[in-house]
Coordinates of C-alpha atoms in Angstrom, one line a residue:
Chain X
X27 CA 106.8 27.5 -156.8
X28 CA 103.8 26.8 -154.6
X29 CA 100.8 27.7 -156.3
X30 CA 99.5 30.9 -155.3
X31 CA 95.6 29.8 -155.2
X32 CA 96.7 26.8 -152.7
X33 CA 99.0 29.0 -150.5
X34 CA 95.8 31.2 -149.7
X35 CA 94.0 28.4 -149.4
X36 CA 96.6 27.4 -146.6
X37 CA 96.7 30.7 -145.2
X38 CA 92.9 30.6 -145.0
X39 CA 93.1 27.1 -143.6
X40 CA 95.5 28.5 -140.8
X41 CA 93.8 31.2 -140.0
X42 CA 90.4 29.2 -139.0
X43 CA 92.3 26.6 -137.1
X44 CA 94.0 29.4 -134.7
X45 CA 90.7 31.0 -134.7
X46 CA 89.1 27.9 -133.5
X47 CA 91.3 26.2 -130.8
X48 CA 92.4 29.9 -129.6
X49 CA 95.3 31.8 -129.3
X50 CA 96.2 30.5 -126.0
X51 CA 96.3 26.8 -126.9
X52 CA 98.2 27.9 -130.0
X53 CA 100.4 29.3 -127.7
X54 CA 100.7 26.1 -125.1
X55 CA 101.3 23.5 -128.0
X56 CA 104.4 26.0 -129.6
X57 CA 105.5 26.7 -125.4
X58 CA 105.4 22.7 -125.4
X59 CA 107.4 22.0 -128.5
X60 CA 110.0 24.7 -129.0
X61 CA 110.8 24.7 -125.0
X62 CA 110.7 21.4 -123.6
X63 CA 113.0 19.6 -126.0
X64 CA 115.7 21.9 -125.4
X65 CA 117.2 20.3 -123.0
X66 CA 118.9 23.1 -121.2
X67 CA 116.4 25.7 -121.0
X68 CA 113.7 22.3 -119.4
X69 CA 116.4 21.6 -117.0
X70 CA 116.8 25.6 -115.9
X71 CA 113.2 26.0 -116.0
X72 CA 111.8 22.6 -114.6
X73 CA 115.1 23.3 -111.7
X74 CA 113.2 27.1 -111.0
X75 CA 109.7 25.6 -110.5
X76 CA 111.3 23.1 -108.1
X77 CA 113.0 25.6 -106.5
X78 CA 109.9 28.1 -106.4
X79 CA 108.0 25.1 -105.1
X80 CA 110.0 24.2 -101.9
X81 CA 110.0 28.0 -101.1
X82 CA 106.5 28.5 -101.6
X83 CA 106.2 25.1 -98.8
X84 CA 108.9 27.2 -96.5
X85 CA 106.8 30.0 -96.2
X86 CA 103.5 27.6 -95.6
X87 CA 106.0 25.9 -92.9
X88 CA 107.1 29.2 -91.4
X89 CA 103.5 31.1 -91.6
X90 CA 101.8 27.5 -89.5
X91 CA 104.9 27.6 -86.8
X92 CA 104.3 31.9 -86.8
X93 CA 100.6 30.9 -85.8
X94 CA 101.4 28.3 -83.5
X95 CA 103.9 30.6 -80.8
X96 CA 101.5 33.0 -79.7
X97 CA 102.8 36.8 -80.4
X98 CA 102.0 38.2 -76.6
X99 CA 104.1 35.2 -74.6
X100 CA 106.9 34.8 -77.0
X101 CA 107.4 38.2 -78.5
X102 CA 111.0 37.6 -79.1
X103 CA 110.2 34.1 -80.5
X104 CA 107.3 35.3 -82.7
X105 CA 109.6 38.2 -84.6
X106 CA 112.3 36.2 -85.2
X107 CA 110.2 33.6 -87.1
X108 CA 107.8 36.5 -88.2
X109 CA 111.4 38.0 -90.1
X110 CA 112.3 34.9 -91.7
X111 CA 109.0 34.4 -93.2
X112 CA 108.9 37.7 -94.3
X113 CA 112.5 36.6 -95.7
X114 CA 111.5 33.7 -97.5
X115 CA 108.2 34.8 -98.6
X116 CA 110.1 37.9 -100.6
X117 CA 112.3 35.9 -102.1
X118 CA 109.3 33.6 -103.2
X119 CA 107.3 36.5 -104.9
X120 CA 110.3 37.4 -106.4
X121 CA 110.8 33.8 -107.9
X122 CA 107.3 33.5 -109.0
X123 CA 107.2 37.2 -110.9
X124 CA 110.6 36.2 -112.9
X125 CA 108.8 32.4 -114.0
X126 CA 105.6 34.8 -115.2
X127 CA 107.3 37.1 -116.8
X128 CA 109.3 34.9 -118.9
X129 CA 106.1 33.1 -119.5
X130 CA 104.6 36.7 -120.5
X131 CA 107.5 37.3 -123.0
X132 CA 107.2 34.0 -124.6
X133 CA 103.7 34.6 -125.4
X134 CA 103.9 38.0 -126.3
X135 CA 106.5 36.6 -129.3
X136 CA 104.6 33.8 -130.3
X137 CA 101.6 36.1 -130.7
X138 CA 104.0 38.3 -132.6
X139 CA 105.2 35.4 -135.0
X140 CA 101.7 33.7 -135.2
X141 CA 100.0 37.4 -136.6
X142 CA 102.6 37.8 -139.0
X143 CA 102.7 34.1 -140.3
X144 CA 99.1 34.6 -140.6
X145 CA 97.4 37.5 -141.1
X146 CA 100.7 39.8 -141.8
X147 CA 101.0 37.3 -144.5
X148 CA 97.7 37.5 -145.3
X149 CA 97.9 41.5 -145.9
X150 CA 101.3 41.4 -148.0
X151 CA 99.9 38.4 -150.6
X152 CA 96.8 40.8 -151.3
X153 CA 98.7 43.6 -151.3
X154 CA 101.6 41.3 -153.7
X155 CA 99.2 39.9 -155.7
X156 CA 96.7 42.2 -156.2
X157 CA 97.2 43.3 -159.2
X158 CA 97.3 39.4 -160.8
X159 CA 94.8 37.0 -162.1
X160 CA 94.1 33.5 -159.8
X161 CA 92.6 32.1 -162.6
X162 CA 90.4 33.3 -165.7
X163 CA 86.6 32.7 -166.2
X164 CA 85.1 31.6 -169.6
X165 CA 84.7 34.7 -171.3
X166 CA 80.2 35.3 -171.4
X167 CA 79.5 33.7 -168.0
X168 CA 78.6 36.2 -165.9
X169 CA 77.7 39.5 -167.0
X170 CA 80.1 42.5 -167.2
X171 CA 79.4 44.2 -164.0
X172 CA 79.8 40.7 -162.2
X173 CA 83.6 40.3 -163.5
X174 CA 83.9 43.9 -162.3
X175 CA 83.0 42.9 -158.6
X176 CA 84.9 39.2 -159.0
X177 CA 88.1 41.2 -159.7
X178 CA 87.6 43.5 -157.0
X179 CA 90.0 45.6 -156.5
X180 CA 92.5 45.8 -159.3
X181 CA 92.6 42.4 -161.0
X182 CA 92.3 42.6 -164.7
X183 CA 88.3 42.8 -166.1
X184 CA 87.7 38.7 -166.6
X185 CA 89.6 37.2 -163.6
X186 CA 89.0 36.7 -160.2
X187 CA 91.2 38.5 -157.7
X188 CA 93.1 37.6 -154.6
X189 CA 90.9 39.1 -152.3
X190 CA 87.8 37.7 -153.8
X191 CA 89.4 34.1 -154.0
X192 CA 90.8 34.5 -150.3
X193 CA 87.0 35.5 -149.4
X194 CA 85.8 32.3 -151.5
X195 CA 88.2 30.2 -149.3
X196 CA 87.5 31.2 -145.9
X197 CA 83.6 31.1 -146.4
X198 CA 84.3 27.2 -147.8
X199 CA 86.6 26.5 -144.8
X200 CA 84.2 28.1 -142.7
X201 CA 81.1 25.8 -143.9
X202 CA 82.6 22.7 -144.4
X203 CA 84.1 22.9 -140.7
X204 CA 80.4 24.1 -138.9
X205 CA 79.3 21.1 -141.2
X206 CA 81.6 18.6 -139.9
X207 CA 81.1 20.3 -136.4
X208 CA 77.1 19.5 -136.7
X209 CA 77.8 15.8 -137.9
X210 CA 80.0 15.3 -134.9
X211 CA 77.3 16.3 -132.5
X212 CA 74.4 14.5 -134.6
X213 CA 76.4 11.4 -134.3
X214 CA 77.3 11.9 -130.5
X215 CA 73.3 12.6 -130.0
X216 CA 74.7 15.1 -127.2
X217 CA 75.2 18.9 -127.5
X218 CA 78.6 19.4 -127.4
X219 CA 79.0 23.4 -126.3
X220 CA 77.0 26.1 -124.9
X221 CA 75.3 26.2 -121.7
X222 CA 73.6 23.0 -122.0
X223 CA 76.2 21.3 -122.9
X224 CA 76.3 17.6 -122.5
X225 CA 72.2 17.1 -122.9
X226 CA 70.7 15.0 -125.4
X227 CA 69.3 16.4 -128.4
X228 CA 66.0 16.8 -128.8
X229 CA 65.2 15.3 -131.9
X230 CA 62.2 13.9 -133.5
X231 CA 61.5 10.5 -134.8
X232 CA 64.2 9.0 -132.5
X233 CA 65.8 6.6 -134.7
X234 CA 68.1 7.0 -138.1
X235 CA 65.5 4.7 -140.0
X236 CA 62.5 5.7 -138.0
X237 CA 60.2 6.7 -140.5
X238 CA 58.3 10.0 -139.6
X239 CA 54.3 10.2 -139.6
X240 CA 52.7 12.9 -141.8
Chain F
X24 CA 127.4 36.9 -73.9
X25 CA 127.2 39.0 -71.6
X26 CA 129.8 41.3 -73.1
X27 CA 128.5 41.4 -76.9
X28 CA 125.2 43.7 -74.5
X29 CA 125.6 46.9 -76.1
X30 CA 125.5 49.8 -73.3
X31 CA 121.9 50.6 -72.0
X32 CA 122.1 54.4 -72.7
X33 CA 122.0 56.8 -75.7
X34 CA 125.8 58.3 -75.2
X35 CA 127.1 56.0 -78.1
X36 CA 124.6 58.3 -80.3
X37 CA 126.1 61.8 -78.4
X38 CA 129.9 60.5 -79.3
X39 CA 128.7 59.1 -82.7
X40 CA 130.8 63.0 -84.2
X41 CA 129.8 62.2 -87.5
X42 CA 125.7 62.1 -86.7
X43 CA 123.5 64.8 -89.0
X44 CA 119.9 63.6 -89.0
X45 CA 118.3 62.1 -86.2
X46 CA 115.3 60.5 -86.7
X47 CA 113.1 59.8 -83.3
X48 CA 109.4 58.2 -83.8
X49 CA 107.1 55.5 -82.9
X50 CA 103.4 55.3 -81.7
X51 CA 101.6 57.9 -80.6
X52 CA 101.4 58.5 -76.8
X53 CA 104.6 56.8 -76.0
X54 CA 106.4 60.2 -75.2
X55 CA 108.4 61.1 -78.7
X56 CA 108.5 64.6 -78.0
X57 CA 109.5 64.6 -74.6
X58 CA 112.5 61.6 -76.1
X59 CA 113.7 64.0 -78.9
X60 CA 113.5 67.1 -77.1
X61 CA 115.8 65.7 -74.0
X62 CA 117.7 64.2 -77.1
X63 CA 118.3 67.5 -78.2
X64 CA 119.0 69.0 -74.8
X65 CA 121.8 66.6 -74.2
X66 CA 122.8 67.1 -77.7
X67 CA 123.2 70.5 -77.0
X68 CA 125.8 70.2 -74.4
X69 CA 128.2 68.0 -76.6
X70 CA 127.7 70.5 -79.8
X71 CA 127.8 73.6 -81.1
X72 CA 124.4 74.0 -82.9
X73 CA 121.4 71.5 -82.7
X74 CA 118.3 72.2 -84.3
X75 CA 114.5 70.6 -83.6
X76 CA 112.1 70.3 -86.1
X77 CA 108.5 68.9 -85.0
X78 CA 106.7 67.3 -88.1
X79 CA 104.0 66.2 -86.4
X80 CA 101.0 68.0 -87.4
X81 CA 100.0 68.1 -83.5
X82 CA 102.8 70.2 -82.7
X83 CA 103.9 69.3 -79.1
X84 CA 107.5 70.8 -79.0
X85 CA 105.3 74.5 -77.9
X86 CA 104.1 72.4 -75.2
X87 CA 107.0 70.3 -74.1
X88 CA 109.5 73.6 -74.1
X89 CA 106.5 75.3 -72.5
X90 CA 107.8 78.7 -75.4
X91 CA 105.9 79.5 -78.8
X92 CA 107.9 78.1 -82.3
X93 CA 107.0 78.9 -85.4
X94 CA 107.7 77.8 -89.5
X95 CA 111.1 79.5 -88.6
X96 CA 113.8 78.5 -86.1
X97 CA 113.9 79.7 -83.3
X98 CA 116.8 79.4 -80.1
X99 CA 115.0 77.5 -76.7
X100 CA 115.3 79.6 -74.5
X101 CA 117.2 78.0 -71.5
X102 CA 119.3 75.6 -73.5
X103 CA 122.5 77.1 -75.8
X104 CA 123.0 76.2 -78.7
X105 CA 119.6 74.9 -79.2
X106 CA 117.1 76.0 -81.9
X107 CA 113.3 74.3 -82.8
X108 CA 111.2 75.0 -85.1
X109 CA 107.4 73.6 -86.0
X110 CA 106.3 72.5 -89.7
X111 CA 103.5 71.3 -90.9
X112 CA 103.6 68.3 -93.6
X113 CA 100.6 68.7 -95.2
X114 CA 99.9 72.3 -94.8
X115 CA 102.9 73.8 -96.4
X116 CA 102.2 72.7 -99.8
X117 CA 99.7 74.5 -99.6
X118 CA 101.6 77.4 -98.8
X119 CA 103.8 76.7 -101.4
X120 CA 100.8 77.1 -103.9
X121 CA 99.6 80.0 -102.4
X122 CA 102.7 81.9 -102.1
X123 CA 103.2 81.6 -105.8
X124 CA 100.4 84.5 -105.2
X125 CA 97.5 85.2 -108.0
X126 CA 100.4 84.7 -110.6
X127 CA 100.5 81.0 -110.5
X128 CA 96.7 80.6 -109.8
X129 CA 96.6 82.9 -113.0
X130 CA 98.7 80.7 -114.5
X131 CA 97.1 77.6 -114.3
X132 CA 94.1 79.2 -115.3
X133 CA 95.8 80.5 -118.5
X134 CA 96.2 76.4 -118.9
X135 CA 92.5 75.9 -118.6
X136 CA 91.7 72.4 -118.1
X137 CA 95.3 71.1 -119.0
X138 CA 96.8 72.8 -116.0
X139 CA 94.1 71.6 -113.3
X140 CA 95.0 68.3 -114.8
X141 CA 98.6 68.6 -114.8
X142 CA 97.9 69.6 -110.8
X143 CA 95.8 66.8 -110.3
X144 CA 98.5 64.7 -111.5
X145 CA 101.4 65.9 -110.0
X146 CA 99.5 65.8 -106.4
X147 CA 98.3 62.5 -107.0
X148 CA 101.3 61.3 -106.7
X149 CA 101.5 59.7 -103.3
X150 CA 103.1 61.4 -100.5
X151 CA 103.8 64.2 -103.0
X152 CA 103.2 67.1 -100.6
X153 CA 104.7 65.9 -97.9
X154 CA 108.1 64.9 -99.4
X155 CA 107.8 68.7 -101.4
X156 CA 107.5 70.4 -97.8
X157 CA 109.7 67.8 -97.0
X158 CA 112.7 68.7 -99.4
X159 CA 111.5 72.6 -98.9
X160 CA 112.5 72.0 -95.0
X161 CA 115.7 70.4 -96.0
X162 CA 116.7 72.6 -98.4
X163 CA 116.4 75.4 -95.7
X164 CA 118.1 73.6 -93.1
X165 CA 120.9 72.8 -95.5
X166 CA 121.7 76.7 -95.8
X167 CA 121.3 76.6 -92.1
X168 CA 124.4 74.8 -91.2
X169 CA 123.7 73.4 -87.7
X170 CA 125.9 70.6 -86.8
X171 CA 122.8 68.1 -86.0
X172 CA 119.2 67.9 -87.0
X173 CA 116.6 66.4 -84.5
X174 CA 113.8 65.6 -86.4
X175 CA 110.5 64.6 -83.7
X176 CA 108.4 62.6 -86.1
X177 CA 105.1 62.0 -86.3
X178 CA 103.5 58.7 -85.5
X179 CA 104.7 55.5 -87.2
X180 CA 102.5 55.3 -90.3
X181 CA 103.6 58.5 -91.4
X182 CA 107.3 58.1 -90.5
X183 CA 107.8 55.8 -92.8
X184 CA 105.8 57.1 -95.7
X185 CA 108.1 60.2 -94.9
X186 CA 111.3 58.2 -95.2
X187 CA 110.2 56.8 -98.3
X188 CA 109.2 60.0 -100.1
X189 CA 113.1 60.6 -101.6
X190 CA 113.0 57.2 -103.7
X191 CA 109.4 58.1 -104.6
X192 CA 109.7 61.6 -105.6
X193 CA 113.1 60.7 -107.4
X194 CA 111.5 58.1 -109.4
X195 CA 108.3 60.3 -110.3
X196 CA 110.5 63.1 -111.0
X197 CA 112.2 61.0 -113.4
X198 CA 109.6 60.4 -115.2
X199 CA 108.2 64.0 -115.4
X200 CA 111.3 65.4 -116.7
X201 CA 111.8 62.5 -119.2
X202 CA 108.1 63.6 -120.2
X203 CA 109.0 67.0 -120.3
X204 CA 112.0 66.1 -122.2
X205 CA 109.8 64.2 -124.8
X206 CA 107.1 66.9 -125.2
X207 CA 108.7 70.0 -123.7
X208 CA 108.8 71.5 -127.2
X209 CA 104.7 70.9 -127.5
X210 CA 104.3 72.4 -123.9
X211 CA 106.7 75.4 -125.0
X212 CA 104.4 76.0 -127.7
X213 CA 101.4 75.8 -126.1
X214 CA 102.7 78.3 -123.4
X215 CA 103.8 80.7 -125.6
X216 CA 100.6 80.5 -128.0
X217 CA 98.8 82.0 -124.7
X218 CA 101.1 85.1 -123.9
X219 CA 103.9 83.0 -121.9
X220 CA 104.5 82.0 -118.1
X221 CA 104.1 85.2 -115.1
X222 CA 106.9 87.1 -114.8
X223 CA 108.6 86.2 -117.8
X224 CA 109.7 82.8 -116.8
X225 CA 110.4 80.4 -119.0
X226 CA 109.2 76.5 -119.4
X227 CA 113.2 75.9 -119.0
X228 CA 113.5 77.6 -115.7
X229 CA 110.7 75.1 -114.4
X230 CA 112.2 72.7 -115.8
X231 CA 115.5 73.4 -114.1
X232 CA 113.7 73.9 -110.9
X233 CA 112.3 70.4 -111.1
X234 CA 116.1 69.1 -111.6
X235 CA 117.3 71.2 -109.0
X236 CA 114.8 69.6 -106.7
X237 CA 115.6 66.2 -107.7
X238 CA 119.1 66.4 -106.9
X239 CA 118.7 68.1 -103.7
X240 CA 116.4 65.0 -103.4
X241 CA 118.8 62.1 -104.3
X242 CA 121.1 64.2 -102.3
X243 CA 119.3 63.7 -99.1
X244 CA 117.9 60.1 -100.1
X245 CA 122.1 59.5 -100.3
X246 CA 122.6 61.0 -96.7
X247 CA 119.7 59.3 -95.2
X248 CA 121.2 55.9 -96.0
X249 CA 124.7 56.5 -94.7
X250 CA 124.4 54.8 -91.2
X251 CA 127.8 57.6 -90.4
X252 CA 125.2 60.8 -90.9
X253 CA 121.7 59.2 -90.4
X254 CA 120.1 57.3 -87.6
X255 CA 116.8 56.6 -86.4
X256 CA 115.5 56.0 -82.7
X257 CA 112.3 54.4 -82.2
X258 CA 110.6 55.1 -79.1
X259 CA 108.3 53.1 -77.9
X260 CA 106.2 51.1 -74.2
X261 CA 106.8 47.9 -73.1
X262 CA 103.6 46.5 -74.2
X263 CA 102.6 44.6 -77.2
X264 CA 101.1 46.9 -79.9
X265 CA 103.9 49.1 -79.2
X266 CA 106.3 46.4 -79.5
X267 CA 104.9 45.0 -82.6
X268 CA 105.2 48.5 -84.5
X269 CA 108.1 48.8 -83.4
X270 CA 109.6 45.4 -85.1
X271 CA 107.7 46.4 -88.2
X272 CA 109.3 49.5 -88.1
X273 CA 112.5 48.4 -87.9
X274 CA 112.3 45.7 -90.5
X275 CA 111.0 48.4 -92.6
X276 CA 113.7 51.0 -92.1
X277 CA 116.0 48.0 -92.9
X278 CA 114.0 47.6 -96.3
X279 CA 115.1 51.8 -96.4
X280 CA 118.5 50.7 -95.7
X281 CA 118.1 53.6 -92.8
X282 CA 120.6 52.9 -90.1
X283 CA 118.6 52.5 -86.2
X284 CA 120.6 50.9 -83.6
X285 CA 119.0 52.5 -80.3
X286 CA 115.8 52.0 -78.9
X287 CA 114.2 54.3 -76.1
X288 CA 111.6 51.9 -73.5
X289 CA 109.8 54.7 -72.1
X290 CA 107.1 54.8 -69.5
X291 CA 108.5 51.7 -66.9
X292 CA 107.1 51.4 -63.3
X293 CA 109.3 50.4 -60.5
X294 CA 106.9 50.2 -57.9
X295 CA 108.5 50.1 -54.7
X296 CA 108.7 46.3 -53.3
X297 CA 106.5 46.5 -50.5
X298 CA 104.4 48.7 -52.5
X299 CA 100.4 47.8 -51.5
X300 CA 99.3 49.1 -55.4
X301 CA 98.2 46.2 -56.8
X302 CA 97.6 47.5 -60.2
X303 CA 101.1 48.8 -60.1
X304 CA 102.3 45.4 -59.5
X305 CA 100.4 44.4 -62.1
X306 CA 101.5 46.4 -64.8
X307 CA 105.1 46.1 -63.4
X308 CA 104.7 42.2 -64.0
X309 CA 103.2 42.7 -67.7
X310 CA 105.8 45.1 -68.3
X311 CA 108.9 42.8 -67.2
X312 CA 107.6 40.5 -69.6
X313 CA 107.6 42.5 -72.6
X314 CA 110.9 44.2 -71.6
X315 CA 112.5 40.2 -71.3
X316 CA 111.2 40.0 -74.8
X317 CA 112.7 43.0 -75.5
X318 CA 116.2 42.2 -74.7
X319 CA 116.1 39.1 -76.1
X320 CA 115.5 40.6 -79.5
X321 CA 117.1 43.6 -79.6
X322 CA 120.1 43.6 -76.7
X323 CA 122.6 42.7 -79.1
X324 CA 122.5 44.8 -82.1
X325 CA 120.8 47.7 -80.1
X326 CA 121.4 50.7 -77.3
X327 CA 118.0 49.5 -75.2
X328 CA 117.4 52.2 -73.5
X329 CA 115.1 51.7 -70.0
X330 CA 113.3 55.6 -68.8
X331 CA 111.0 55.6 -65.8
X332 CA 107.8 56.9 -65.7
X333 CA 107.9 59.8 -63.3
X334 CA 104.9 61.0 -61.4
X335 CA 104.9 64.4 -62.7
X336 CA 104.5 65.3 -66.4
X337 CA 107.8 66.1 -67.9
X338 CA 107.3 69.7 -69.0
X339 CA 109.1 72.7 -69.4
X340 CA 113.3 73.2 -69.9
X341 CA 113.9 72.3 -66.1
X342 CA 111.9 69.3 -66.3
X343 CA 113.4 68.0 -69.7
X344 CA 117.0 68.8 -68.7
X345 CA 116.4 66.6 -65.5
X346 CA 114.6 64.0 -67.5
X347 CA 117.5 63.9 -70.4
X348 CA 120.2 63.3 -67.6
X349 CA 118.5 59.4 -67.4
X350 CA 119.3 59.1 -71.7
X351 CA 122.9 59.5 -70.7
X352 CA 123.1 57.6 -66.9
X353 CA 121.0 54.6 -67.0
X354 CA 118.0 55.2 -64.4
X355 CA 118.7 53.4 -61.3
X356 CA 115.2 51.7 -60.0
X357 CA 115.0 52.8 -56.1
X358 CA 115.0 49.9 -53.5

């Protein structure tokens, strides 16, 4: 059995990734994977976006040659193109709106699976394990009212509880990731996000050996 | 192909026995009154009953018939077997409210704010009022039992917004009584806890009210799509805005799946041909060029039918008896 203090850890872990890169690119990268190797479903897809492209070019097509015969002249001429577009350009909407909302679906699952895989999960191990001891400190370390707080909210009196250990991990993950983030950028010399991004630092003493004057 | 022409007149539509509604609209100005009530004059003569409703607010069928109609049919004096009558779209809701008397205002006041809101809602509905005078109208001409309807619509924008209201009202009828399914028990309650409904009426008898509507609804919606019972003449001018509605509005009614399969070209000059008028030979020239495109489009799948314009106004029985005759014979343009 996988250890329960490095399956919150994990879960933690999991949590600040999807947090970082965002729902959405979650949500691309599992589209990506689970759809496109099945061959089928890339073939029907891939065969509905060429098919929704060359109707989206037959409206363009019939829409330029509607503009080019001029409605007063060539009324007969005009409405007979002016129908088929309207044809084609129905059938295109209606193309488009069934490739979105299978998109639409797909997400919404994904979003469904990803909660419960992560924070559903989250909820029931607390809930599971609440009630259990991650580990037990050396009994004198830290005072009486301390232990109470450390096995916040049911643990036994000495031991430190899921919740508290969860809390422990995502502050870690959290600080060694904003660390890694600020070497990354200090290395680069370049601010890597916000509205200036892509401007030097400003730093002083320019160099890494450059020794600073008192 | 010469021979796939359908004929140039509007008998087809007299012979058509099986003909109930008969829808005639198109721009404004382009002589829809004067159309529907010749229409209905040479109706007259090949059936027993014909009625005329105007549901154009401006209410020209007074006018036309040169006689006074009302909210109620009346016979047209002149022509047997004719009857007209006038309603107003948006003012008979209204009526509708107000005949309800102080009970229902009381009502809704008994309601407080939820039943202002549940009238807010139920009028916000687009087209709402209309399709309820609508569906009133029908629901009295149905009792009525003439053998043909004439409606004289009012201009295009409205026409079809009026042709649409039974899939609208169906579908937000639907979802009012699946509401009212769903909470009808919390509504029940709420009613009761204030004294009850007027007149001892029950949340279920509005209910079944509302159904009864409905199906009287999808009943009509049914009969306006049967191209054996239903049919819709656009009139309209040989020039181009005219024309252009007109295509719109036939694509659309084909969207409605409503049947239309004659067109009325009112208004043409035949000048004489050593007529002097230049403006007359003008407008002759620009309107040979529309009516070309005209039959070009429509001659095959349509009853293109060509009325002058005459040099006095067409009004009055006498007048629109004469004028009718040309719906049946096609004119003939004098040398």
């Amino acid at each position: 059995m996988v250890s329960v203090l490095l399956l919150v850890f994990l879960l933690q872990l999991a949590i600040h990734l999807v947090n970082t890169f965002g729902a959405k690119a979650v949500n691309e990268l599992v589209f990506t994977i689970t759809i496109s190797p099945e061959k089928e479903v890339t073939a029907n897809s891939s065969k509905d976006a060429d098919e929704s492209a060359t109707l989206r070019r037959e409206v363009v097509r019939l829409n330029r040659e509607m503009k080019a015969v001029s409605a007063q002249d060539d009324f007969a001429k005009w409405a007979r193109i002016r129908r088929e577009h309207d044809k084609a350009k129905d059938k295109y909407d209606k193309q488009s709106a069934s490739l979105t909302s299978f998109r639409t679906t797909f997400d919404r699952l994904i979003t469904a699976a990803r909660w419960l895989g992560t924070q559903g999960l989250q909820f029931f191990c607390n809930a599971y394990f609440s009630k259990e001891a991650m580990f037990w400190l050396p009994q004198g370390w830290v005072p009486s009212h301390v232990e109470w707080v450390l096995g916040f909210p049911r643990a036994p009196q000495g031991a430190v509880s899921i919740n508290i250990w969860s809390m422990a991990c995502a502050s870690v993950i959290a600080m060694v990731s904003e660390g890694a983030r600020a070497g990354l950028t200090l290395r680069e010399g370049r601010v890597r996000e916000g509205a200036n991004k892509g401007e030097k630092l400003k730093m002083e003493g320019g160099g890494v050996g450059g020794k600073k004057e008192l | 192909m010469a021979d796939a022409e359908m004929e140039a007149s509007l008998k087809p539509i007299i012979d058509q026995k099986s003909l109930k509604w008969i829808f005639v609209g198109g721009k404004g100005g382009v002589g829809k009154t004067t159309t529907s009530c010749s229409l209905a004059v040479q109706m007259a003569k090949a059936r027993k009953s014909v009625l005329l409703i105007s549901t154009d607010p401006a209410h020209n069928l007074s006018d036309a018939f040169g006689m006074k109609f009302g909210k109620d049919a009346r016979p047209v004096t002149g022509v047997e077997g004719l009857a007209a009558m006038e309603i107003d779209p948006n003012g008979s809701i209204n009526d509708l409210i107000s005949a309800g008397g102080d009970d229902a205002q009381e009502a809704m006041q008994g309601l407080g704010g939820v039943g202002s809101m549940f009238q807010d809602m139920a009028f916000s509905i687009p087209g709402v009022d209309e399709a309820m005078s609508f569906a009133e109208v029908l629901k009295q001409v149905k009792g009525m039992e003439y053998e043909v309807v004439i409606f004289d619509t009012a201009p295009t924008g409205h026409t079809l917004r009026f042709l649409q209201f039974p899939t609208v009202l169906e579908k937000a009828l639907d979802k009012l009584s699946q509401l009212s399914k769903q909470f009808g028990g919390m509504i029940n309650n709420l009613v009761s806890a204030r004294g009850g409904l007027p007149n001892g009426q029950s949340f279920d008898d509005v209910l079944k009210r509302m159904e009864e509507l409905q199906s009287t609804i999808g009943d009509v919606n049914k009969q306006f799509k049967n191209a054996d019972l239903t049919t819709f003449i656009p009139v309209m001018i040989p020039e181009f805005l005219s024309l252009y509605e007109t295509e719109r509005m036939i694509q659309e009614l084909g969207n409605y799946e409503i049947d239309t399969h004659a067109i009325v070209v009112n208004q043409l000059l035949f000048p004489k041909k050593d007529n002097p008028c230049e403006q007359c030979n003008a407008r002759r020239k620009m309107q040979k060029k529309y009516l070309e495109q005209i039959d070009d489009l429509y001659g095959e799948d349509f009853n293109v039918v060509k009325m002058p314009l005459l040099v006095n106004e067409v009004r009055g029985v006498e007048s629109i008896t004469k004028f009718s005759e040309m719906l049946i014979k096609p004119y003939e343009a004098p040398q």
